[in-house]
Short mmCIF file of C-alpha atoms in Angstrom, two decimals:
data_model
loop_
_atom_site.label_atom_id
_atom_site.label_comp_id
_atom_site.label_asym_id
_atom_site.label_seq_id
_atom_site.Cartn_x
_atom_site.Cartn_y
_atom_site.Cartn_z
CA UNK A 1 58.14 -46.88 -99.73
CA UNK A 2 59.02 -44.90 -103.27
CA UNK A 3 59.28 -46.99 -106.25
CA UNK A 4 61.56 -45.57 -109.18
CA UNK A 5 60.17 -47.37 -112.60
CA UNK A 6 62.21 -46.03 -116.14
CA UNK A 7 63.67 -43.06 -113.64
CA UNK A 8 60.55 -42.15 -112.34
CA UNK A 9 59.62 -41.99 -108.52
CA UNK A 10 55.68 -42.68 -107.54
CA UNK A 11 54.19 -42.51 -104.33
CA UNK A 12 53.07 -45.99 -103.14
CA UNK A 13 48.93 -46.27 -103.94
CA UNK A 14 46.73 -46.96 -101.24
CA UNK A 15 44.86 -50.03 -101.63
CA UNK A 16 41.13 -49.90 -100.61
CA UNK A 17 39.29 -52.09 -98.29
CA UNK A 18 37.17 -54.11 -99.18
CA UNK A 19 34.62 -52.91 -96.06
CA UNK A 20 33.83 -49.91 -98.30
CA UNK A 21 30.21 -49.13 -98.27
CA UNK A 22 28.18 -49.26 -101.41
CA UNK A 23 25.29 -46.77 -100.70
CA UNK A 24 21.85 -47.37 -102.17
CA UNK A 25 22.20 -44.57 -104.50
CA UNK A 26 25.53 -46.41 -106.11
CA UNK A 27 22.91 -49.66 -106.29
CA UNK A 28 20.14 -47.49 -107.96
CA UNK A 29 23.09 -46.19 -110.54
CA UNK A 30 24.38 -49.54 -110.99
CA UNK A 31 20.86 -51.20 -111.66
CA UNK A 32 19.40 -48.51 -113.64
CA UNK A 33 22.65 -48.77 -116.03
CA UNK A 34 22.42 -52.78 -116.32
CA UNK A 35 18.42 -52.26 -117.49
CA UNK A 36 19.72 -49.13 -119.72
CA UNK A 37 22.54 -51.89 -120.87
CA UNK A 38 19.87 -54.79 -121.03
CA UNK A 39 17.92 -52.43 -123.39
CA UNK A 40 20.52 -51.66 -126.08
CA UNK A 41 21.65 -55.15 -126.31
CA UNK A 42 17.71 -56.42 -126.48
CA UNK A 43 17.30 -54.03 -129.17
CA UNK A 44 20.27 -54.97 -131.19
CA UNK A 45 19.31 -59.03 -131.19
CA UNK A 46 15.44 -58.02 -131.85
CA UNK A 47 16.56 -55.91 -134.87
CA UNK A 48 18.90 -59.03 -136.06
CA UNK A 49 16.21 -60.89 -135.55
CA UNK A 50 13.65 -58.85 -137.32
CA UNK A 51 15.80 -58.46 -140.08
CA UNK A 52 14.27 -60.77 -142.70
CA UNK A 53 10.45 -60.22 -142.10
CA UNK A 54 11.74 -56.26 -142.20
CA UNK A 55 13.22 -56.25 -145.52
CA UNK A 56 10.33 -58.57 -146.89
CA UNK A 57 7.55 -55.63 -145.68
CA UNK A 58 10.04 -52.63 -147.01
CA UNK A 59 11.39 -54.56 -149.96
CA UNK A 60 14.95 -53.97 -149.01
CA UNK A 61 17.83 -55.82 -150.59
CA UNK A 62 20.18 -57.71 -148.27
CA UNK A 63 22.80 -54.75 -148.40
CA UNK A 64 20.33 -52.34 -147.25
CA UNK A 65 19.01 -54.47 -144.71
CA UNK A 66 22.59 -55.32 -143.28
CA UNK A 67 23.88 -51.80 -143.10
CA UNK A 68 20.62 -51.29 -140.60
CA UNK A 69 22.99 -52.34 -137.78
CA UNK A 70 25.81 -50.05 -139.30
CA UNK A 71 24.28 -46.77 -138.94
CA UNK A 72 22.83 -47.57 -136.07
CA UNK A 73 26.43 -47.97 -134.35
CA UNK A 74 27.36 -44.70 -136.31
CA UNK A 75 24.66 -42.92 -134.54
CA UNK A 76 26.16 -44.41 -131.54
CA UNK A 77 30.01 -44.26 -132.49
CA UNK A 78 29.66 -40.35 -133.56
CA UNK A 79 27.37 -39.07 -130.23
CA UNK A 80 28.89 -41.57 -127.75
CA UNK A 81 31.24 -38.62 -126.78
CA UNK A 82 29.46 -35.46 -127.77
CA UNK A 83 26.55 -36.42 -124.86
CA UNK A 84 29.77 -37.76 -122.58
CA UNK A 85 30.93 -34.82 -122.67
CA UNK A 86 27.60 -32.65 -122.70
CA UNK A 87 26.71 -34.50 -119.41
CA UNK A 88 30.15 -33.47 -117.60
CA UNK A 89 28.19 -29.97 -117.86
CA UNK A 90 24.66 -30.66 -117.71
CA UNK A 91 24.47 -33.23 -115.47
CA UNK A 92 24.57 -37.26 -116.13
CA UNK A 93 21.07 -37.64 -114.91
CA UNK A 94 19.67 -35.01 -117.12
CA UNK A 95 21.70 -35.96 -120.27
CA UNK A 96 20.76 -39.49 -119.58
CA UNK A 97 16.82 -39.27 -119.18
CA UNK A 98 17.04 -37.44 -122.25
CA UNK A 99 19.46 -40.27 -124.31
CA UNK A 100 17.29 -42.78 -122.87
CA UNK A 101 14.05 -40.61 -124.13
CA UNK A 102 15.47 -40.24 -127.63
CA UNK A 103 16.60 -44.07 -127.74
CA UNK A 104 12.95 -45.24 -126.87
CA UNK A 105 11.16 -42.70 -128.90
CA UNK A 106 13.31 -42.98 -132.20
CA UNK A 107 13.36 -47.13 -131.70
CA UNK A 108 9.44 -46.58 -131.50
CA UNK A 109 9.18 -45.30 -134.74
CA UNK A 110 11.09 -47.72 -136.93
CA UNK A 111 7.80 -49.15 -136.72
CA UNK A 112 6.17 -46.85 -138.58
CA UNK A 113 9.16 -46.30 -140.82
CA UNK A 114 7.93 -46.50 -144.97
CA UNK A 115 10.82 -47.23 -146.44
CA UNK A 116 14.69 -47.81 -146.27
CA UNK A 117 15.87 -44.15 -145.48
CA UNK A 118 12.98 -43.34 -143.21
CA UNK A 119 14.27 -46.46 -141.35
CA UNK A 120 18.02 -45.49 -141.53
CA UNK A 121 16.76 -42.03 -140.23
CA UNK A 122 15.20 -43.65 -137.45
CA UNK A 123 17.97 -45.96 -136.62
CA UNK A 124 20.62 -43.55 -136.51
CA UNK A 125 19.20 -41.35 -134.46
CA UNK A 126 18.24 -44.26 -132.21
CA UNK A 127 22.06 -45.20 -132.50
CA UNK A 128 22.76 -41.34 -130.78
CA UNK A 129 20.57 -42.11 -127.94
CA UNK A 130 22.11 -45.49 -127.62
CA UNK A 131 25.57 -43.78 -127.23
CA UNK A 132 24.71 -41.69 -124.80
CA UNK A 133 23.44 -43.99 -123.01
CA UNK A 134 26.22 -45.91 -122.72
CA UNK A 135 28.73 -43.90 -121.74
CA UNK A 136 27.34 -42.12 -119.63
CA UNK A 137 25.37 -44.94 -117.56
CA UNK A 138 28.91 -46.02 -117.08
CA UNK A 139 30.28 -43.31 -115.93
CA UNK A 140 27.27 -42.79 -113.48
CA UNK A 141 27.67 -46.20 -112.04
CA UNK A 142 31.23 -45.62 -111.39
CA UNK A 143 30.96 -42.97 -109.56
CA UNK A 144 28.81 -44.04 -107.32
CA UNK A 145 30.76 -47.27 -106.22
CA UNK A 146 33.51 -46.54 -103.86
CA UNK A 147 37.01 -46.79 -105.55
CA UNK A 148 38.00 -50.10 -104.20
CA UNK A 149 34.89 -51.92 -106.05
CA UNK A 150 34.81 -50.14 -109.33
CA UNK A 151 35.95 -52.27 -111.32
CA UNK A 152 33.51 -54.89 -110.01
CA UNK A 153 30.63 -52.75 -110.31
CA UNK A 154 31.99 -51.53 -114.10
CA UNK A 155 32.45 -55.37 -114.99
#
């Protein structure tokens, strides 16, 4: 049965069963994502934690130290869908190992990071991995699932 909403017809939508299959390859996605995920968020509440003890050893002012967390969700904000996109040719798994590659190596070397722009450098290109990461471990996961559980595997 049509339904006609502001003049428009649609074709009913089928509704998925819930005895749709998740295969282990949509579990591996899913997982690997949630670690990926686990990661990002682990790094952001180290960083706020590290904050103080940070700009003691660089001798950062509080403005420097807050905009840490800034451009490292620029990084993010302004790759997020260059690498989204870049993996819709490439591949997700490719595009991803690399993000994930860049995230750990470029997080690695804030530790070694002399001074405030060094450490902005580092963050912001840790921010790009990030990104990437995010959106397309998403979009991985999704995929994988059947339709009907989407949502439930995205959530």
């Amino acid at each position: 049965m049509a339904s006609e909403v502001s003049g428009t017809v649609s074709a009913p939508t089928e509704i998925a069963s819930g005895n749709e299959h998740v295969s282990a390859y949509g579990w591996k996605a899913l997982a690997g994502s949630v670690i990926g995920f686990s990661m990002d968020g682990f790094d952001m509440l180290i960083l706020g934690f590290m904050l103080p003890a940070i700009s003691a050893g660089l001798v950062l002012t509080s403005t420097q130290a807050g905009s840490l967390v800034t451009w490292t969700m620029l990084g993010a904000d302004a790759c997020g869908l260059i690498f989204g996109t870049l993996s819709d040719h490439l591949g997700r798994i490719k595009v991803l190992t690399w993000m994930i590659l860049i995230f750990a190596v470029f997080t690695g070397l804030c530790a070694l990071a002399r001074g405030y722009w060094d450490l902005v450098a580092y963050r912001a290109i840790a921010g790009v991995g990030l990104g990437g990461e995010y959106g397309i471990g998403m979009a991985l996961a999704a995929e994988a699932w059947p339709s009907g559980k989407r949502a439930s595997a995205s959530s």
